[in-house]
């Protein structure tokens, strides 16, 4: 009777895109973690033991962080990777419900990993949009001045076509629109390292998000991690 060899790589790891957020919640989550820091220096004593901290320039939003990590670790990814913003908790439960705690996030990630989930957006909602990211709130007066692309549409269709060399669908259903998600290793490796380098080049061509390229990736992560095939008609939801 033959048995499959055990997975030699860790089962679940976190990748956190941090700017100025307090990362004290990582201690309670208690999972292996790489923090990519684009803001003030972190005190290692404030982080769980063994946390790796990598300094990055403050460009390209979390898409730059996630793509940089995938390229650097392409051949040694854990079975599941949770990609998280520095403060993911505002997006994990509807506003009328109690906020998800770090312990709750840990439990959810472990459950998704135990189910061998291929891809899961962690926000409580999905977004349905057209090729310009509409409807969106990027002209919200409260957000004016936060980044150079304020007030513009989101080039979802253009970035899709640049990534996949395929006509864009008319509609997209974004399942990881807040940039918080869990992805199985095989889903990541279904795309070549060259694909991720091409994606990173698109982000780096718009480092200040003046054209909202980073926002476009927030609406395309489910397509990026859908595997080798892509749909050419909408709504695009894989």
Coordinates of N, CA and C in Angstrom, one line a residue:
X1 N 0.9 -1.2 0.0 CA 0.0 0.0 0.0 C 0.9 1.2 0.0
X2 N 0.7 2.1 -1.0 CA 1.5 3.3 -1.1 C 0.9 4.5 -0.4
X3 N 1.7 5.3 0.1 CA 1.2 6.6 0.7 C 1.9 7.7 0.1
X4 N 1.3 8.9 0.0 CA 1.9 10.0 -0.5 C 2.9 10.6 0.5
X5 N 3.9 11.2 0.0 CA 4.9 11.8 0.9 C 4.3 13.0 1.6
X6 N 4.7 13.3 2.8 CA 4.2 14.5 3.5 C 4.7 15.7 2.8
X7 N 3.9 16.8 2.9 CA 4.3 18.1 2.4 C 5.5 18.6 3.1
X8 N 6.6 18.8 2.4 CA 7.8 19.3 3.1 C 7.8 20.8 3.5
X9 N 6.8 21.5 3.0 CA 6.7 22.9 3.2 C 5.7 23.2 4.3
X10 N 5.8 24.4 5.0 CA 4.8 24.7 6.0 C 3.4 24.8 5.4
X11 N 2.4 24.6 6.2 CA 1.1 24.5 5.6 C 0.4 25.9 5.4
X12 N 0.7 26.9 6.2 CA 0.1 28.2 6.1 C 1.0 29.3 6.6
X13 N 1.1 30.3 5.8 CA 1.9 31.5 6.1 C 1.2 32.7 5.8
X14 N 1.5 33.8 6.5 CA 0.9 35.1 6.2 C 1.9 36.0 5.5
X15 N 1.4 36.8 4.6 CA 2.2 37.9 4.0 C 1.4 39.2 4.3
X16 N 2.0 40.1 5.0 CA 1.3 41.3 5.5 C 2.0 42.5 4.8
X17 N 1.1 43.3 4.2 CA 1.5 44.6 3.6 C 1.3 45.7 4.6
X18 N 2.3 46.3 5.2 CA 2.2 47.3 6.2 C 2.7 48.6 5.8
X19 N 2.0 49.7 6.2 CA 2.5 51.0 6.1 C 2.7 51.6 7.4
X20 N 1.7 52.1 8.1 CA 1.8 52.6 9.5 C 1.0 51.9 10.5
X21 N 0.4 50.8 10.1 CA -0.5 50.1 11.0 C 0.2 49.4 12.2
X22 N -0.5 49.3 13.3 CA -0.1 48.6 14.5 C -0.3 47.1 14.2
X23 N 0.8 46.4 14.3 CA 0.7 44.9 14.0 C 0.7 44.1 15.2
X24 N 0.2 44.6 16.3 CA 0.1 43.8 17.5 C -0.8 42.6 17.4
X25 N -1.7 42.7 16.5 CA -2.7 41.6 16.3 C -2.0 40.3 15.8
X26 N -0.8 40.5 15.2 CA -0.1 39.3 14.7 C 0.2 38.3 15.8
X27 N 0.4 38.8 17.0 CA 0.8 37.9 18.2 C -0.4 37.0 18.4
X28 N -1.6 37.5 18.4 CA -2.8 36.7 18.7 C -3.1 35.7 17.5
X29 N -2.8 36.2 16.3 CA -3.1 35.3 15.2 C -2.1 34.1 15.2
X30 N -0.8 34.4 15.6 CA 0.1 33.3 15.9 C 0.5 32.4 14.8
X31 N 0.6 32.9 13.6 CA 1.0 32.0 12.4 C 2.2 32.6 11.8
X32 N 3.0 31.7 11.1 CA 4.3 32.2 10.5 C 4.0 33.4 9.5
X33 N 4.8 34.4 9.6 CA 4.5 35.6 8.9 C 5.7 36.3 8.3
X34 N 5.5 36.9 7.1 CA 6.5 37.8 6.6 C 5.8 39.2 6.5
X35 N 6.4 40.2 7.1 CA 5.9 41.5 7.1 C 6.7 42.3 6.1
X36 N 6.0 42.9 5.1 CA 6.7 43.9 4.2 C 6.3 45.3 4.7
X37 N 7.4 46.0 5.1 CA 7.2 47.3 5.8 C 7.5 48.4 4.8
X38 N 6.5 49.2 4.5 CA 6.7 50.4 3.7 C 6.6 51.7 4.5
X39 N 6.6 51.6 5.8 CA 6.5 52.8 6.6 C 7.6 52.9 7.7
X40 N 7.3 53.5 8.8 CA 8.3 53.6 9.9 C 8.8 52.3 10.4
X41 N 10.0 52.3 10.9 CA 10.7 51.1 11.3 C 9.9 50.4 12.4
X42 N 9.8 49.1 12.3 CA 9.1 48.3 13.3 C 10.1 47.8 14.4
X43 N 9.6 47.7 15.6 CA 10.3 47.2 16.7 C 10.1 45.6 16.7
X44 N 11.1 44.8 16.5 CA 10.9 43.4 16.5 C 10.2 42.8 17.8
X45 N 10.4 43.5 18.9 CA 9.8 43.1 20.1 C 8.3 43.2 20.1
X46 N 7.8 44.0 19.2 CA 6.3 44.1 19.1 C 5.7 43.0 18.2
X47 N 6.5 42.2 17.6 CA 6.1 41.2 16.6 C 6.3 39.8 17.2
X48 N 5.5 38.8 16.7 CA 5.7 37.4 17.2 C 7.2 37.0 16.9
X49 N 7.7 36.1 17.8 CA 9.1 35.6 17.5 C 9.1 34.9 16.2
X50 N 10.2 35.2 15.5 CA 10.4 34.6 14.2 C 9.8 35.3 13.0
X51 N 9.1 36.4 13.3 CA 8.6 37.2 12.1 C 9.7 37.8 11.3
X52 N 9.6 37.6 10.0 CA 10.5 38.2 9.1 C 10.0 39.5 8.6
X53 N 10.9 40.5 8.7 CA 10.5 41.9 8.3 C 11.3 42.3 7.1
X54 N 10.7 42.7 6.0 CA 11.4 43.1 4.8 C 11.0 44.5 4.5
X55 N 11.9 45.4 4.4 CA 11.6 46.8 4.0 C 11.4 47.0 2.5
X56 N 10.4 47.7 2.1 CA 10.1 48.0 0.7 C 9.9 49.4 0.5
X57 N 10.1 50.0 -0.7 CA 9.7 51.4 -0.9 C 8.2 51.5 -1.0
X58 N 7.7 52.6 -0.6 CA 6.2 52.8 -0.5 C 5.7 53.1 -1.9
X59 N 5.6 52.1 -2.7 CA 5.0 52.2 -4.1 C 4.1 51.1 -4.3
X60 N 3.1 51.3 -5.3 CA 2.3 50.2 -5.8 C 1.3 49.6 -5.0
X61 N 1.0 50.2 -3.8 CA 0.0 49.6 -2.9 C 0.3 48.2 -2.6
X62 N -0.7 47.4 -2.1 CA -0.3 46.0 -1.6 C 0.0 45.1 -2.8
X63 N -0.5 45.5 -4.0 CA -0.2 44.6 -5.2 C 1.3 44.5 -5.4
X64 N 2.1 45.6 -5.2 CA 3.5 45.6 -5.3 C 4.1 44.6 -4.2
X65 N 3.6 44.7 -3.0 CA 4.0 43.8 -1.9 C 3.8 42.3 -2.3
X66 N 2.6 42.0 -2.6 CA 2.2 40.6 -2.9 C 3.0 40.0 -4.0
X67 N 3.1 40.8 -5.1 CA 3.9 40.3 -6.3 C 5.3 40.1 -6.0
X68 N 5.9 41.1 -5.2 CA 7.3 41.0 -4.8 C 7.5 39.7 -4.0
X69 N 6.6 39.4 -3.1 CA 6.8 38.2 -2.3 C 6.7 36.9 -3.2
X70 N 5.7 36.9 -4.1 CA 5.5 35.7 -4.9 C 6.8 35.4 -5.7
X71 N 7.3 36.5 -6.3 CA 8.5 36.3 -7.1 C 9.7 35.8 -6.3
X72 N 9.9 36.4 -5.1 CA 11.0 36.1 -4.2 C 10.9 34.7 -3.7
X73 N 9.7 34.1 -3.5 CA 9.5 32.8 -2.9 C 8.8 31.8 -3.8
X74 N 8.9 32.0 -5.1 CA 8.2 31.3 -6.1 C 8.4 29.8 -5.9
X75 N 9.6 29.3 -5.7 CA 9.8 27.9 -5.5 C 9.7 27.3 -4.1
X76 N 9.3 28.1 -3.2 CA 9.2 27.7 -1.8 C 8.0 28.3 -1.0
X77 N 6.9 28.2 -1.7 CA 5.7 28.7 -1.0 C 5.1 27.7 -0.1
X78 N 4.4 28.1 1.0 CA 3.7 27.1 1.8 C 2.4 26.6 1.0
X79 N 1.8 25.6 1.6 CA 0.6 25.1 0.9 C -0.5 26.2 0.7
X80 N -0.6 27.0 1.7 CA -1.6 28.2 1.6 C -0.8 29.4 2.1
X81 N -1.1 30.5 1.4 CA -0.6 31.8 1.8 C -1.8 32.8 2.0
X82 N -1.8 33.4 3.1 CA -2.8 34.5 3.4 C -2.2 35.8 3.1
X83 N -2.7 36.5 2.2 CA -2.2 37.9 1.9 C -3.1 38.9 2.6
X84 N -2.5 39.7 3.4 CA -3.3 40.6 4.3 C -2.7 42.0 4.3
X85 N -3.6 43.0 4.4 CA -3.3 44.3 4.6 C -2.8 44.5 6.1
X86 N -2.2 45.6 6.4 CA -1.7 45.9 7.8 C -2.8 45.9 8.8
X87 N -4.0 46.3 8.4 CA -5.2 46.3 9.2 C -6.4 45.7 8.4
X88 N -6.5 44.4 8.4 CA -7.6 43.8 7.6 C -9.0 43.8 8.2
X89 N -9.1 44.2 9.5 CA -10.3 43.8 10.3 C -11.5 44.7 9.9
X90 N -11.3 45.9 9.3 CA -12.4 46.7 9.0 C -13.2 46.0 7.8
X91 N -12.7 45.1 7.1 CA -13.3 44.5 5.9 C -13.8 43.1 6.1
X92 N -13.6 42.5 7.3 CA -13.9 41.1 7.5 C -15.3 40.8 7.9
X93 N -16.1 41.7 8.4 CA -17.5 41.5 8.8 C -18.3 42.7 8.4
X94 N -19.6 42.6 8.2 CA -20.4 43.7 7.9 C -20.4 44.7 9.1
X95 N -20.6 46.0 8.8 CA -20.4 47.0 9.8 C -21.4 46.9 11.0
X96 N -22.6 46.2 10.7 CA -23.6 46.1 11.7 C -23.3 44.9 12.6
X97 N -22.3 44.1 12.3 CA -21.9 42.9 13.1 C -20.6 43.2 13.9
X98 N -20.4 42.4 15.0 CA -19.1 42.6 15.7 C -17.9 42.4 14.9
X99 N -16.9 43.2 15.1 CA -15.7 43.1 14.3 C -15.0 41.8 14.6
X100 N -14.5 41.2 13.5 CA -13.7 39.9 13.7 C -12.5 40.2 14.5
X101 N -12.2 39.4 15.5 CA -11.0 39.5 16.3 C -9.8 38.8 15.7
X102 N -8.6 39.1 16.1 CA -7.4 38.3 15.7 C -7.6 36.8 15.8
X103 N -8.2 36.4 17.0 CA -8.4 35.0 17.2 C -9.4 34.4 16.2
X104 N -10.4 35.3 15.8 CA -11.4 34.9 14.8 C -10.8 34.7 13.4
X105 N -9.9 35.7 13.1 CA -9.2 35.6 11.8 C -8.3 34.3 11.8
X106 N -7.6 34.0 12.9 CA -6.8 32.8 12.9 C -7.7 31.6 12.7
X107 N -8.8 31.5 13.3 CA -9.7 30.4 13.2 C -10.2 30.2 11.8
X108 N -10.5 31.4 11.1 CA -11.0 31.3 9.8 C -9.9 30.9 8.8
X109 N -8.7 31.4 9.0 CA -7.6 31.0 8.1 C -7.3 29.5 8.2
X110 N -7.3 29.0 9.5 CA -7.0 27.6 9.7 C -8.1 26.7 9.1
X111 N -9.4 27.2 9.2 CA -10.5 26.4 8.7 C -10.4 26.3 7.1
X112 N -10.1 27.5 6.5 CA -9.9 27.5 5.1 C -8.8 26.6 4.6
X113 N -7.7 26.6 5.3 CA -6.5 25.8 5.0 C -6.9 24.3 5.2
X114 N -7.6 24.0 6.3 CA -7.9 22.6 6.5 C -8.9 22.0 5.4
X115 N -9.7 22.9 4.9 CA -10.6 22.5 3.8 C -9.8 22.5 2.4
X116 N -8.6 22.8 2.4 CA -7.7 22.9 1.2 C -8.4 23.8 0.2
X117 N -8.8 25.0 0.7 CA -9.5 25.9 -0.2 C -8.6 26.5 -1.2
X118 N -9.0 26.5 -2.5 CA -8.1 27.0 -3.6 C -7.9 28.5 -3.5
X119 N -9.0 29.3 -3.3 CA -8.9 30.7 -3.2 C -10.1 31.2 -2.4
X120 N -9.9 32.2 -1.5 CA -10.9 32.8 -0.8 C -10.6 34.2 -0.5
X121 N -11.5 35.1 -1.0 CA -11.5 36.5 -0.5 C -12.0 36.6 0.9
X122 N -11.3 37.3 1.7 CA -11.6 37.3 3.1 C -12.6 38.4 3.5
X123 N -12.9 39.4 2.7 CA -13.9 40.4 3.0 C -15.3 39.8 3.0
X124 N -16.2 40.5 3.7 CA -17.5 39.9 3.8 C -18.4 40.2 2.5
X125 N -17.8 41.0 1.6 CA -18.6 41.3 0.4 C -17.8 41.1 -0.9
X126 N -18.6 41.0 -2.0 CA -18.0 41.0 -3.3 C -18.4 42.3 -4.0
X127 N -17.6 42.6 -5.0 CA -17.9 43.8 -5.8 C -18.2 43.4 -7.3
X128 N -19.2 43.9 -7.9 CA -19.4 43.7 -9.3 C -19.2 45.0 -10.0
X129 N -18.3 45.0 -11.0 CA -17.9 46.2 -11.7 C -17.7 46.0 -13.2
X130 N -17.7 47.2 -13.9 CA -17.4 47.1 -15.3 C -15.9 47.3 -15.5
X131 N -15.5 47.4 -16.8 CA -14.1 47.5 -17.1 C -13.4 48.8 -16.6
X132 N -14.1 49.8 -16.1 CA -13.6 51.0 -15.5 C -13.8 51.0 -14.0
X133 N -14.1 49.8 -13.5 CA -14.2 49.7 -12.0 C -15.4 50.3 -11.4
X134 N -16.4 50.7 -12.3 CA -17.6 51.3 -11.8 C -18.6 50.3 -11.4
X135 N -19.4 50.5 -10.4 CA -19.3 51.7 -9.5 C -18.2 51.6 -8.5
X136 N -17.6 52.8 -8.2 CA -16.5 52.9 -7.2 C -16.7 54.2 -6.5
X137 N -15.9 54.3 -5.4 CA -15.9 55.6 -4.6 C -14.6 56.3 -4.7
X138 N -13.9 56.2 -5.8 CA -12.6 56.9 -5.8 C -12.6 58.4 -6.0
X139 N -13.9 58.9 -6.1 CA -14.0 60.4 -6.1 C -14.7 60.8 -4.8
X140 N -14.6 60.0 -3.8 CA -15.2 60.4 -2.5 C -14.4 61.6 -2.0
X141 N -15.1 62.7 -1.7 CA -14.4 63.9 -1.1 C -13.5 63.6 0.1
X142 N -14.0 62.6 0.9 CA -13.2 62.3 2.1 C -11.9 61.7 1.8
X143 N -11.7 61.2 0.6 CA -10.4 60.5 0.2 C -9.5 61.4 -0.6
X144 N -10.0 62.6 -0.9 CA -9.2 63.5 -1.8 C -7.8 63.8 -1.2
X145 N -6.8 63.6 -2.1 CA -5.4 63.8 -1.7 C -4.7 62.7 -1.1
X146 N -5.4 61.5 -0.9 CA -4.7 60.4 -0.3 C -3.7 59.7 -1.3
X147 N -4.0 59.8 -2.6 CA -3.2 59.2 -3.7 C -3.4 60.0 -4.9
X148 N -2.5 59.9 -5.9 CA -2.6 60.7 -7.1 C -3.7 60.3 -8.0
X149 N -4.3 59.1 -7.9 CA -5.3 58.7 -8.8 C -6.7 59.1 -8.3
X150 N -6.8 59.8 -7.2 CA -8.1 60.2 -6.7 C -9.0 60.8 -7.8
X151 N -10.3 60.4 -7.9 CA -11.2 61.0 -8.8 C -11.2 60.4 -10.2
X152 N -10.3 59.5 -10.5 CA -10.2 58.8 -11.8 C -10.9 57.4 -11.7
X153 N -11.2 56.9 -12.8 CA -11.8 55.5 -12.9 C -10.6 54.5 -12.7
X154 N -11.0 53.2 -12.6 CA -10.0 52.1 -12.4 C -9.8 51.3 -13.7
X155 N -8.6 51.2 -14.2 CA -8.4 50.5 -15.5 C -8.4 49.0 -15.4
X156 N -9.5 48.5 -14.9 CA -9.6 47.0 -14.7 C -9.5 46.3 -16.1
X157 N -10.2 46.7 -17.1 CA -10.2 46.0 -18.4 C -8.8 46.2 -19.0
X158 N -8.2 47.3 -19.0 CA -6.9 47.5 -19.6 C -5.8 46.6 -18.9
X159 N -5.8 46.6 -17.6 CA -4.8 45.7 -16.9 C -5.1 44.3 -17.1
X160 N -6.4 43.9 -17.2 CA -6.7 42.5 -17.5 C -6.1 42.1 -18.9
X161 N -6.3 42.9 -19.9 CA -5.8 42.6 -21.2 C -4.3 42.6 -21.3
X162 N -3.6 43.5 -20.5 CA -2.2 43.5 -20.4 C -1.6 42.3 -19.7
X163 N -2.4 41.7 -18.8 CA -1.9 40.6 -18.0 C -2.1 39.3 -18.8
X164 N -3.3 39.2 -19.4 CA -3.7 37.9 -20.0 C -3.7 37.8 -21.5
X165 N -3.4 38.9 -22.2 CA -3.4 38.9 -23.6 C -4.7 38.4 -24.2
X166 N -5.8 38.8 -23.6 CA -7.1 38.3 -23.9 C -8.1 39.4 -23.8
X167 N -9.1 39.4 -24.6 CA -10.1 40.5 -24.5 C -10.8 40.5 -23.2
X168 N -11.0 41.7 -22.7 CA -11.6 41.8 -21.3 C -13.1 41.5 -21.3
X169 N -13.5 40.8 -20.3 CA -15.0 40.7 -20.2 C -15.6 42.0 -19.9
X170 N -17.0 42.1 -20.1 CA -17.7 43.3 -19.8 C -17.8 43.6 -18.3
X171 N -17.9 42.5 -17.5 CA -18.1 42.7 -16.1 C -17.1 41.8 -15.3
X172 N -16.9 42.2 -14.1 CA -16.0 41.5 -13.2 C -16.7 41.3 -11.9
X173 N -16.5 40.2 -11.2 CA -17.0 40.0 -9.8 C -15.7 39.9 -9.0
X174 N -15.4 40.9 -8.2 CA -14.2 40.9 -7.4 C -14.4 40.2 -6.1
X175 N -13.8 39.2 -5.8 CA -13.9 38.4 -4.5 C -12.9 38.7 -3.5
X176 N -11.9 39.6 -3.9 CA -10.9 40.0 -2.9 C -10.6 41.4 -3.1
X177 N -11.6 42.2 -3.2 CA -11.5 43.6 -3.5 C -10.8 44.5 -2.5
X178 N -10.7 43.9 -1.3 CA -9.9 44.7 -0.2 C -8.5 44.3 -0.1
X179 N -8.0 43.3 -1.0 CA -6.7 42.9 -1.0 C -6.3 41.9 0.2
X180 N -7.4 41.3 0.7 CA -7.2 40.3 1.8 C -7.7 39.0 1.3
X181 N -6.9 37.9 1.2 CA -7.3 36.7 0.6 C -6.4 35.5 1.1
X182 N -6.8 34.3 0.9 CA -6.1 33.1 1.1 C -6.0 32.4 -0.3
X183 N -4.8 31.9 -0.6 CA -4.6 31.3 -1.9 C -3.7 30.0 -1.7
X184 N -4.2 28.9 -2.3 CA -3.4 27.7 -2.3 C -2.2 27.7 -3.2
X185 N -1.2 27.1 -2.9 CA 0.1 27.1 -3.6 C -0.1 26.8 -5.1
X186 N -0.9 25.7 -5.4 CA -1.0 25.3 -6.8 C -1.7 26.4 -7.6
X187 N -2.6 27.2 -7.0 CA -3.2 28.3 -7.7 C -2.2 29.4 -8.1
X188 N -1.2 29.6 -7.2 CA -0.2 30.6 -7.4 C 0.7 30.1 -8.5
X189 N 1.2 28.9 -8.4 CA 2.1 28.3 -9.3 C 1.6 28.0 -10.7
X190 N 0.2 28.0 -10.8 CA -0.4 27.8 -12.2 C 0.0 28.9 -13.1
X191 N 0.5 30.1 -12.6 CA 1.0 31.1 -13.4 C 2.5 31.1 -13.3
X192 N 3.2 31.4 -14.4 CA 4.6 31.4 -14.4 C 5.2 32.5 -13.6
X193 N 6.5 32.4 -13.3 CA 7.2 33.5 -12.6 C 7.2 34.7 -13.5
X194 N 7.4 34.4 -14.8 CA 7.3 35.5 -15.8 C 6.0 36.3 -15.8
X195 N 4.9 35.6 -15.6 CA 3.6 36.3 -15.5 C 3.7 37.3 -14.3
X196 N 4.2 36.8 -13.2 CA 4.2 37.7 -12.0 C 5.2 38.9 -12.2
X197 N 6.2 38.6 -12.9 CA 7.2 39.7 -13.2 C 6.5 40.8 -14.2
X198 N 5.7 40.3 -15.1 CA 4.9 41.2 -16.0 C 3.9 42.0 -15.2
X199 N 3.3 41.3 -14.3 CA 2.3 42.0 -13.4 C 3.0 43.1 -12.5
X200 N 4.2 42.7 -12.0 CA 4.9 43.7 -11.2 C 5.3 44.9 -12.0
X201 N 5.7 44.6 -13.2 CA 6.2 45.7 -14.1 C 5.0 46.7 -14.3
X202 N 3.8 46.2 -14.5 CA 2.6 47.1 -14.6 C 2.4 47.9 -13.4
X203 N 2.6 47.3 -12.2 CA 2.5 48.1 -11.0 C 3.6 49.1 -10.9
X204 N 4.8 48.8 -11.2 CA 5.9 49.7 -11.0 C 5.9 50.8 -12.1
X205 N 5.1 50.6 -13.2 CA 5.0 51.7 -14.1 C 4.0 52.8 -13.6
X206 N 3.3 52.5 -12.5 CA 2.4 53.4 -11.9 C 2.6 53.4 -10.4
X207 N 3.9 53.8 -10.0 CA 4.3 53.6 -8.6 C 3.4 54.4 -7.6
X208 N 2.9 55.6 -8.0 CA 2.1 56.4 -7.1 C 0.6 56.1 -7.2
X209 N 0.3 55.1 -8.0 CA -1.1 54.7 -8.3 C -1.9 55.9 -8.9
X210 N -1.2 56.7 -9.7 CA -1.8 57.9 -10.3 C -2.8 57.4 -11.4
X211 N -2.7 56.2 -11.9 CA -3.7 55.7 -12.9 C -4.5 54.6 -12.2
X212 N -4.4 54.4 -10.9 CA -5.2 53.4 -10.2 C -4.9 52.0 -10.6
X213 N -3.7 51.7 -11.0 CA -3.3 50.3 -11.3 C -3.4 49.4 -10.1
X214 N -3.0 49.9 -9.0 CA -3.1 49.1 -7.7 C -4.6 48.8 -7.4
X215 N -5.4 49.7 -7.6 CA -6.9 49.5 -7.4 C -7.4 48.4 -8.4
X216 N -6.9 48.4 -9.6 CA -7.3 47.5 -10.6 C -7.0 46.0 -10.2
X217 N -5.8 45.9 -9.6 CA -5.4 44.5 -9.1 C -6.3 44.1 -8.0
X218 N -6.8 45.0 -7.2 CA -7.8 44.6 -6.1 C -9.0 43.9 -6.7
X219 N -9.4 44.3 -8.0 CA -10.5 43.7 -8.6 C -10.2 42.5 -9.5
X220 N -8.9 42.2 -9.6 CA -8.4 41.1 -10.5 C -7.7 39.9 -9.8
X221 N -7.6 39.9 -8.5 CA -6.9 38.9 -7.9 C -7.5 37.5 -8.1
X222 N -8.8 37.4 -8.2 CA -9.4 36.1 -8.4 C -9.1 35.6 -9.8
X223 N -8.9 36.5 -10.8 CA -8.4 36.1 -12.1 C -7.0 35.7 -12.1
X224 N -6.2 36.5 -11.4 CA -4.7 36.1 -11.3 C -4.5 34.7 -10.8
X225 N -5.3 34.4 -9.8 CA -5.2 33.1 -9.1 C -6.2 32.1 -9.5
X226 N -6.7 32.2 -10.7 CA -7.7 31.3 -11.2 C -7.1 30.0 -11.8
X227 N -5.8 30.0 -12.1 CA -5.2 28.9 -12.8 C -4.8 29.4 -14.2
X228 N -4.4 28.5 -15.0 CA -3.8 28.9 -16.3 C -4.8 29.4 -17.3
X229 N -6.1 29.1 -17.2 CA -7.1 29.5 -18.1 C -7.7 30.8 -17.7
X230 N -8.2 31.6 -18.6 CA -8.9 32.8 -18.2 C -10.2 32.9 -19.1
X231 N -11.2 33.5 -18.5 CA -12.5 33.7 -19.2 C -12.4 34.9 -20.0
X232 N -13.0 34.9 -21.2 CA -12.9 36.1 -22.1 C -14.3 36.7 -22.2
X233 N -15.3 36.2 -21.4 CA -16.6 36.9 -21.4 C -17.1 37.0 -20.0
X234 N -17.9 37.9 -19.7 CA -18.2 38.2 -18.3 C -19.5 37.6 -17.9
X235 N -19.9 37.8 -16.6 CA -19.0 38.4 -15.6 C -17.8 37.5 -15.3
X236 N -16.6 38.0 -15.1 CA -15.4 37.2 -14.9 C -15.3 36.9 -13.4
X237 N -15.6 35.7 -13.0 CA -15.6 35.3 -11.6 C -15.2 33.8 -11.5
X238 N -13.9 33.6 -11.2 CA -13.3 32.3 -11.1 C -13.0 31.9 -9.7

